[in-house]
Amino acid sequence: QVRLVESGGGLVQAGGSLRLSCVASGRTSSTYAMGWFRQAPEKEREFVAAISWGGGAIFYGDSVKDRFTISRENAKNTVFLQLNTLKPEDTALYYCAARVGTDGLTDRAEYPYWGQGTQVMVSS
């Protein structure tokens, strides 16, 4: 089992920035790919970004490309999501997820491990 804990969310004005963190614990000896997803009220959970274990494969959702950056520090079992140029439509609960393997990193159904989420609110 892998436990994931997100942090770094908050309230920010449009155009501002936040940095989300996700720390993994438990069975972290496996090589897990990590993903970020988000869910706004009454909307489906949406893919945001994903990164392979070694960092060689990175993917972004179309709505966040060129504004968000995913990175990881494996020695600290931590993955980050830098959110820049935030917009009100970025308001959502942001979830960290983990999975073994490198195929289908944008598919939420492929991730067995999820955190509880951290709330991001962007005011206009």
Short mmCIF file of N, CA and C in Angstrom, two decimals:
data_model
loop_
_atom_site.label_atom_id
_atom_site.label_comp_id
_atom_site.label_asym_id
_atom_site.label_seq_id
_atom_site.Cartn_x
_atom_site.Cartn_y
_atom_site.Cartn_z
N GLN A 1 0.83 -1.18 0.00
CA GLN A 1 0.00 0.00 0.00
C GLN A 1 0.87 1.25 0.00
N VAL A 2 0.37 2.26 -0.64
CA VAL A 2 1.05 3.55 -0.69
C VAL A 2 0.11 4.61 -0.15
N ARG A 3 0.60 5.43 0.75
CA ARG A 3 -0.19 6.53 1.28
C ARG A 3 0.33 7.82 0.70
N LEU A 4 -0.59 8.66 0.23
CA LEU A 4 -0.24 9.92 -0.40
C LEU A 4 -0.88 11.08 0.36
N VAL A 5 -0.09 12.10 0.64
CA VAL A 5 -0.60 13.27 1.36
C VAL A 5 -0.22 14.52 0.58
N GLU A 6 -1.24 15.25 0.16
CA GLU A 6 -1.03 16.49 -0.58
C GLU A 6 -1.02 17.69 0.35
N SER A 7 -0.36 18.74 -0.08
CA SER A 7 -0.35 20.01 0.64
C SER A 7 -0.05 21.14 -0.33
N GLY A 8 -0.25 22.38 0.13
CA GLY A 8 0.12 23.53 -0.67
C GLY A 8 -1.03 24.28 -1.30
N GLY A 9 -2.24 23.75 -1.16
CA GLY A 9 -3.38 24.45 -1.73
C GLY A 9 -3.69 25.71 -0.95
N GLY A 10 -4.60 26.51 -1.49
CA GLY A 10 -4.99 27.74 -0.82
C GLY A 10 -5.78 28.64 -1.72
N LEU A 11 -5.99 29.86 -1.25
CA LEU A 11 -6.73 30.87 -2.00
C LEU A 11 -5.74 31.86 -2.62
N VAL A 12 -5.88 32.10 -3.91
CA VAL A 12 -4.96 32.99 -4.60
C VAL A 12 -5.73 33.80 -5.63
N GLN A 13 -5.26 34.98 -5.93
CA GLN A 13 -5.90 35.79 -6.96
C GLN A 13 -5.51 35.29 -8.35
N ALA A 14 -6.35 35.59 -9.31
CA ALA A 14 -6.06 35.23 -10.69
C ALA A 14 -4.71 35.83 -11.10
N GLY A 15 -3.93 35.02 -11.80
CA GLY A 15 -2.60 35.43 -12.20
C GLY A 15 -1.52 35.01 -11.22
N GLY A 16 -1.93 34.56 -10.04
CA GLY A 16 -0.98 34.15 -9.02
C GLY A 16 -0.46 32.75 -9.21
N SER A 17 0.32 32.29 -8.22
CA SER A 17 0.96 30.99 -8.29
C SER A 17 0.80 30.22 -6.98
N LEU A 18 0.87 28.91 -7.10
CA LEU A 18 0.90 28.01 -5.95
C LEU A 18 1.82 26.86 -6.29
N ARG A 19 2.35 26.22 -5.24
CA ARG A 19 3.14 25.02 -5.44
C ARG A 19 2.56 23.92 -4.56
N LEU A 20 2.05 22.88 -5.22
CA LEU A 20 1.49 21.75 -4.51
C LEU A 20 2.57 20.68 -4.31
N SER A 21 2.47 19.99 -3.19
CA SER A 21 3.39 18.89 -2.90
C SER A 21 2.60 17.64 -2.58
N CYS A 22 3.19 16.50 -2.84
CA CYS A 22 2.57 15.22 -2.51
C CYS A 22 3.68 14.30 -2.01
N VAL A 23 3.54 13.87 -0.78
CA VAL A 23 4.53 12.98 -0.17
C VAL A 23 3.97 11.57 -0.10
N ALA A 24 4.75 10.62 -0.57
CA ALA A 24 4.35 9.22 -0.55
C ALA A 24 5.03 8.49 0.61
N SER A 25 4.30 7.60 1.24
CA SER A 25 4.86 6.77 2.30
C SER A 25 4.29 5.37 2.16
N GLY A 26 4.84 4.46 2.92
CA GLY A 26 4.40 3.08 2.83
C GLY A 26 5.31 2.31 1.88
N ARG A 27 4.73 1.61 0.94
CA ARG A 27 5.49 0.77 0.02
C ARG A 27 6.05 1.61 -1.12
N THR A 28 7.04 2.41 -0.82
CA THR A 28 7.60 3.32 -1.82
C THR A 28 8.83 2.75 -2.49
N SER A 29 9.14 1.47 -2.25
CA SER A 29 10.31 0.89 -2.88
C SER A 29 10.08 0.61 -4.35
N SER A 30 8.82 0.49 -4.75
CA SER A 30 8.50 0.28 -6.16
C SER A 30 8.67 1.57 -6.93
N THR A 31 8.80 1.43 -8.23
CA THR A 31 8.99 2.60 -9.08
C THR A 31 7.64 3.10 -9.56
N TYR A 32 7.10 4.07 -8.86
CA TYR A 32 5.77 4.58 -9.15
C TYR A 32 5.81 5.81 -10.05
N ALA A 33 4.96 5.80 -11.05
CA ALA A 33 4.66 7.03 -11.77
C ALA A 33 3.66 7.82 -10.93
N MET A 34 3.69 9.13 -11.06
CA MET A 34 2.82 9.98 -10.25
C MET A 34 2.00 10.89 -11.15
N GLY A 35 0.77 11.12 -10.71
CA GLY A 35 -0.09 12.00 -11.48
C GLY A 35 -0.82 12.98 -10.59
N TRP A 36 -1.24 14.07 -11.18
CA TRP A 36 -2.11 15.04 -10.52
C TRP A 36 -3.42 15.12 -11.32
N PHE A 37 -4.50 15.09 -10.59
CA PHE A 37 -5.82 15.24 -11.17
C PHE A 37 -6.57 16.30 -10.37
N ARG A 38 -7.64 16.83 -10.93
CA ARG A 38 -8.42 17.81 -10.18
C ARG A 38 -9.90 17.59 -10.45
N GLN A 39 -10.69 18.02 -9.48
CA GLN A 39 -12.14 17.89 -9.62
C GLN A 39 -12.81 19.13 -9.08
N ALA A 40 -13.54 19.80 -9.95
CA ALA A 40 -14.34 20.95 -9.56
C ALA A 40 -15.74 20.47 -9.20
N PRO A 41 -16.49 21.26 -8.43
CA PRO A 41 -17.84 20.84 -8.05
C PRO A 41 -18.70 20.50 -9.26
N GLU A 42 -19.36 19.36 -9.18
CA GLU A 42 -20.29 18.89 -10.21
C GLU A 42 -19.60 18.61 -11.54
N LYS A 43 -18.30 18.40 -11.51
CA LYS A 43 -17.57 18.04 -12.72
C LYS A 43 -16.80 16.75 -12.49
N GLU A 44 -16.43 16.08 -13.58
CA GLU A 44 -15.66 14.86 -13.46
C GLU A 44 -14.21 15.17 -13.10
N ARG A 45 -13.55 14.17 -12.51
CA ARG A 45 -12.15 14.33 -12.19
C ARG A 45 -11.34 14.40 -13.49
N GLU A 46 -10.49 15.41 -13.56
CA GLU A 46 -9.79 15.76 -14.79
C GLU A 46 -8.29 15.54 -14.65
N PHE A 47 -7.67 15.00 -15.68
CA PHE A 47 -6.22 14.84 -15.68
C PHE A 47 -5.54 16.19 -15.77
N VAL A 48 -4.49 16.38 -14.94
CA VAL A 48 -3.73 17.62 -14.94
C VAL A 48 -2.31 17.41 -15.45
N ALA A 49 -1.60 16.48 -14.80
CA ALA A 49 -0.20 16.25 -15.19
C ALA A 49 0.25 14.89 -14.65
N ALA A 50 1.27 14.33 -15.29
CA ALA A 50 1.82 13.06 -14.82
C ALA A 50 3.30 13.00 -15.16
N ILE A 51 4.04 12.23 -14.35
CA ILE A 51 5.47 12.09 -14.54
C ILE A 51 5.87 10.66 -14.23
N SER A 52 6.72 10.09 -15.08
CA SER A 52 7.19 8.74 -14.85
C SER A 52 8.20 8.71 -13.71
N TRP A 53 8.57 7.49 -13.29
CA TRP A 53 9.48 7.35 -12.16
C TRP A 53 10.78 8.11 -12.37
N GLY A 54 11.38 7.95 -13.52
CA GLY A 54 12.66 8.61 -13.78
C GLY A 54 12.53 10.03 -14.28
N GLY A 55 11.30 10.48 -14.53
CA GLY A 55 11.10 11.84 -15.01
C GLY A 55 11.26 12.00 -16.51
N GLY A 56 11.50 10.90 -17.21
CA GLY A 56 11.73 11.00 -18.64
C GLY A 56 10.46 11.18 -19.45
N ALA A 57 9.33 10.84 -18.87
CA ALA A 57 8.05 11.00 -19.55
C ALA A 57 7.17 11.92 -18.71
N ILE A 58 6.73 13.02 -19.32
CA ILE A 58 5.87 14.00 -18.64
C ILE A 58 4.72 14.34 -19.56
N PHE A 59 3.53 14.42 -18.98
CA PHE A 59 2.33 14.74 -19.74
C PHE A 59 1.54 15.83 -19.02
N TYR A 60 0.85 16.65 -19.79
CA TYR A 60 0.00 17.70 -19.24
C TYR A 60 -1.36 17.69 -19.92
N GLY A 61 -2.38 18.07 -19.15
CA GLY A 61 -3.67 18.30 -19.75
C GLY A 61 -3.65 19.56 -20.60
N ASP A 62 -4.48 19.61 -21.59
CA ASP A 62 -4.47 20.75 -22.52
C ASP A 62 -4.75 22.07 -21.82
N SER A 63 -5.59 22.05 -20.80
CA SER A 63 -5.98 23.30 -20.15
C SER A 63 -4.90 23.88 -19.24
N VAL A 64 -3.87 23.10 -18.94
CA VAL A 64 -2.83 23.59 -18.02
C VAL A 64 -1.46 23.65 -18.67
N LYS A 65 -1.37 23.16 -19.90
CA LYS A 65 -0.09 23.14 -20.59
C LYS A 65 0.47 24.55 -20.66
N ASP A 66 1.76 24.70 -20.44
CA ASP A 66 2.48 25.98 -20.47
C ASP A 66 2.24 26.84 -19.23
N ARG A 67 1.39 26.38 -18.31
CA ARG A 67 1.18 27.13 -17.06
C ARG A 67 1.59 26.33 -15.83
N PHE A 68 1.41 25.02 -15.89
CA PHE A 68 1.74 24.15 -14.76
C PHE A 68 2.99 23.33 -15.08
N THR A 69 3.74 22.99 -14.02
CA THR A 69 4.94 22.17 -14.19
C THR A 69 4.98 21.10 -13.12
N ILE A 70 5.14 19.85 -13.54
CA ILE A 70 5.25 18.74 -12.61
C ILE A 70 6.73 18.36 -12.49
N SER A 71 7.12 17.98 -11.27
CA SER A 71 8.49 17.53 -11.03
C SER A 71 8.48 16.58 -9.84
N ARG A 72 9.59 15.91 -9.59
CA ARG A 72 9.64 14.97 -8.47
C ARG A 72 11.04 14.87 -7.91
N GLU A 73 11.11 14.54 -6.63
CA GLU A 73 12.36 14.26 -5.94
C GLU A 73 12.21 12.87 -5.33
N ASN A 74 12.73 11.86 -6.02
CA ASN A 74 12.54 10.48 -5.58
C ASN A 74 13.19 10.20 -4.24
N ALA A 75 14.29 10.86 -3.94
CA ALA A 75 14.96 10.65 -2.66
C ALA A 75 14.07 11.07 -1.49
N LYS A 76 13.13 11.97 -1.76
CA LYS A 76 12.21 12.45 -0.72
C LYS A 76 10.80 11.92 -0.92
N ASN A 77 10.64 11.01 -1.89
CA ASN A 77 9.31 10.44 -2.17
C ASN A 77 8.26 11.53 -2.36
N THR A 78 8.64 12.57 -3.07
CA THR A 78 7.77 13.74 -3.21
C THR A 78 7.63 14.14 -4.68
N VAL A 79 6.42 14.49 -5.03
CA VAL A 79 6.14 15.05 -6.36
C VAL A 79 5.53 16.44 -6.17
N PHE A 80 5.87 17.33 -7.08
CA PHE A 80 5.43 18.72 -6.98
C PHE A 80 4.60 19.09 -8.20
N LEU A 81 3.74 20.07 -8.01
CA LEU A 81 3.02 20.67 -9.13
C LEU A 81 3.07 22.18 -8.95
N GLN A 82 3.81 22.84 -9.81
CA GLN A 82 3.89 24.30 -9.79
C GLN A 82 2.78 24.86 -10.66
N LEU A 83 1.94 25.68 -10.07
CA LEU A 83 0.80 26.27 -10.76
C LEU A 83 1.06 27.76 -10.96
N ASN A 84 1.20 28.17 -12.19
CA ASN A 84 1.44 29.58 -12.51
C ASN A 84 0.28 30.14 -13.33
N THR A 85 0.20 31.45 -13.35
CA THR A 85 -0.83 32.15 -14.12
C THR A 85 -2.20 31.53 -13.88
N LEU A 86 -2.55 31.40 -12.62
CA LEU A 86 -3.78 30.73 -12.26
C LEU A 86 -5.01 31.51 -12.72
N LYS A 87 -6.03 30.75 -13.08
CA LYS A 87 -7.30 31.31 -13.55
C LYS A 87 -8.42 30.82 -12.64
N PRO A 88 -9.53 31.55 -12.58
CA PRO A 88 -10.65 31.09 -11.75
C PRO A 88 -11.11 29.67 -12.12
N GLU A 89 -11.00 29.29 -13.37
CA GLU A 89 -11.42 27.95 -13.77
C GLU A 89 -10.46 26.86 -13.30
N ASP A 90 -9.34 27.24 -12.69
CA ASP A 90 -8.45 26.26 -12.09
C ASP A 90 -8.90 25.86 -10.68
N THR A 91 -9.92 26.53 -10.17
CA THR A 91 -10.44 26.21 -8.85
C THR A 91 -10.95 24.78 -8.82
N ALA A 92 -10.41 23.98 -7.89
CA ALA A 92 -10.78 22.57 -7.81
C ALA A 92 -10.06 21.94 -6.62
N LEU A 93 -10.46 20.72 -6.32
CA LEU A 93 -9.73 19.89 -5.37
C LEU A 93 -8.69 19.12 -6.18
N TYR A 94 -7.43 19.28 -5.82
CA TYR A 94 -6.34 18.66 -6.56
C TYR A 94 -5.87 17.40 -5.84
N TYR A 95 -5.86 16.30 -6.60
CA TYR A 95 -5.48 15.01 -6.06
C TYR A 95 -4.15 14.53 -6.64
N CYS A 96 -3.37 13.90 -5.79
CA CYS A 96 -2.17 13.21 -6.19
C CYS A 96 -2.50 11.72 -6.31
N ALA A 97 -1.90 11.06 -7.30
CA ALA A 97 -2.14 9.64 -7.51
C ALA A 97 -0.85 8.93 -7.89
N ALA A 98 -0.80 7.63 -7.60
CA ALA A 98 0.41 6.85 -7.90
C ALA A 98 0.05 5.53 -8.55
N ARG A 99 0.95 5.06 -9.41
CA ARG A 99 0.75 3.77 -10.07
C ARG A 99 2.10 3.24 -10.54
N VAL A 100 2.14 1.94 -10.72
CA VAL A 100 3.31 1.30 -11.29
C VAL A 100 3.16 1.28 -12.80
N GLY A 101 4.26 1.43 -13.50
CA GLY A 101 4.21 1.37 -14.96
C GLY A 101 4.23 2.74 -15.59
N THR A 102 4.29 2.74 -16.92
CA THR A 102 4.42 4.01 -17.65
C THR A 102 3.38 4.18 -18.75
N ASP A 103 2.51 3.19 -18.95
CA ASP A 103 1.48 3.32 -19.97
C ASP A 103 0.23 3.95 -19.39
N GLY A 104 -0.46 4.74 -20.19
CA GLY A 104 -1.73 5.28 -19.75
C GLY A 104 -1.64 6.22 -18.56
N LEU A 105 -0.60 7.03 -18.52
CA LEU A 105 -0.41 7.90 -17.35
C LEU A 105 -1.46 8.99 -17.26
N THR A 106 -2.18 9.25 -18.33
CA THR A 106 -3.21 10.29 -18.28
C THR A 106 -4.57 9.74 -17.88
N ASP A 107 -4.68 8.43 -17.70
CA ASP A 107 -5.96 7.78 -17.44
C ASP A 107 -6.13 7.57 -15.94
N ARG A 108 -7.11 8.23 -15.35
CA ARG A 108 -7.29 8.14 -13.90
C ARG A 108 -7.61 6.71 -13.45
N ALA A 109 -8.21 5.92 -14.34
CA ALA A 109 -8.58 4.54 -14.00
C ALA A 109 -7.36 3.65 -13.78
N GLU A 110 -6.18 4.09 -14.26
CA GLU A 110 -4.97 3.30 -14.14
C GLU A 110 -4.25 3.51 -12.82
N TYR A 111 -4.75 4.43 -11.98
CA TYR A 111 -4.09 4.76 -10.71
C TYR A 111 -4.83 4.11 -9.54
N PRO A 112 -4.18 3.19 -8.85
CA PRO A 112 -4.83 2.55 -7.71
C PRO A 112 -4.71 3.33 -6.39
N TYR A 113 -3.74 4.23 -6.31
CA TYR A 113 -3.48 4.93 -5.04
C TYR A 113 -3.77 6.42 -5.20
N TRP A 114 -4.52 6.96 -4.23
CA TRP A 114 -4.95 8.36 -4.28
C TRP A 114 -4.79 9.02 -2.93
N GLY A 115 -4.47 10.32 -2.95
CA GLY A 115 -4.48 11.11 -1.74
C GLY A 115 -5.88 11.66 -1.48
N GLN A 116 -5.99 12.46 -0.43
CA GLN A 116 -7.28 13.04 -0.04
C GLN A 116 -7.56 14.36 -0.74
N GLY A 117 -6.53 14.94 -1.33
CA GLY A 117 -6.72 16.18 -2.09
C GLY A 117 -6.35 17.42 -1.30
N THR A 118 -6.01 18.46 -2.04
CA THR A 118 -5.75 19.78 -1.46
C THR A 118 -6.52 20.80 -2.30
N GLN A 119 -7.20 21.72 -1.62
CA GLN A 119 -8.11 22.64 -2.31
C GLN A 119 -7.36 23.85 -2.86
N VAL A 120 -7.62 24.15 -4.11
CA VAL A 120 -7.10 25.36 -4.75
C VAL A 120 -8.29 26.24 -5.14
N MET A 121 -8.26 27.49 -4.70
CA MET A 121 -9.32 28.43 -5.05
C MET A 121 -8.68 29.67 -5.66
N VAL A 122 -9.15 30.06 -6.82
CA VAL A 122 -8.61 31.20 -7.53
C VAL A 122 -9.72 32.23 -7.68
N SER A 123 -9.49 33.40 -7.12
CA SER A 123 -10.48 34.47 -7.19
C SER A 123 -10.19 35.38 -8.39
N SER A 124 -11.27 35.94 -8.93
CA SER A 124 -11.13 36.80 -10.10
C SER A 124 -10.88 38.25 -9.72
#
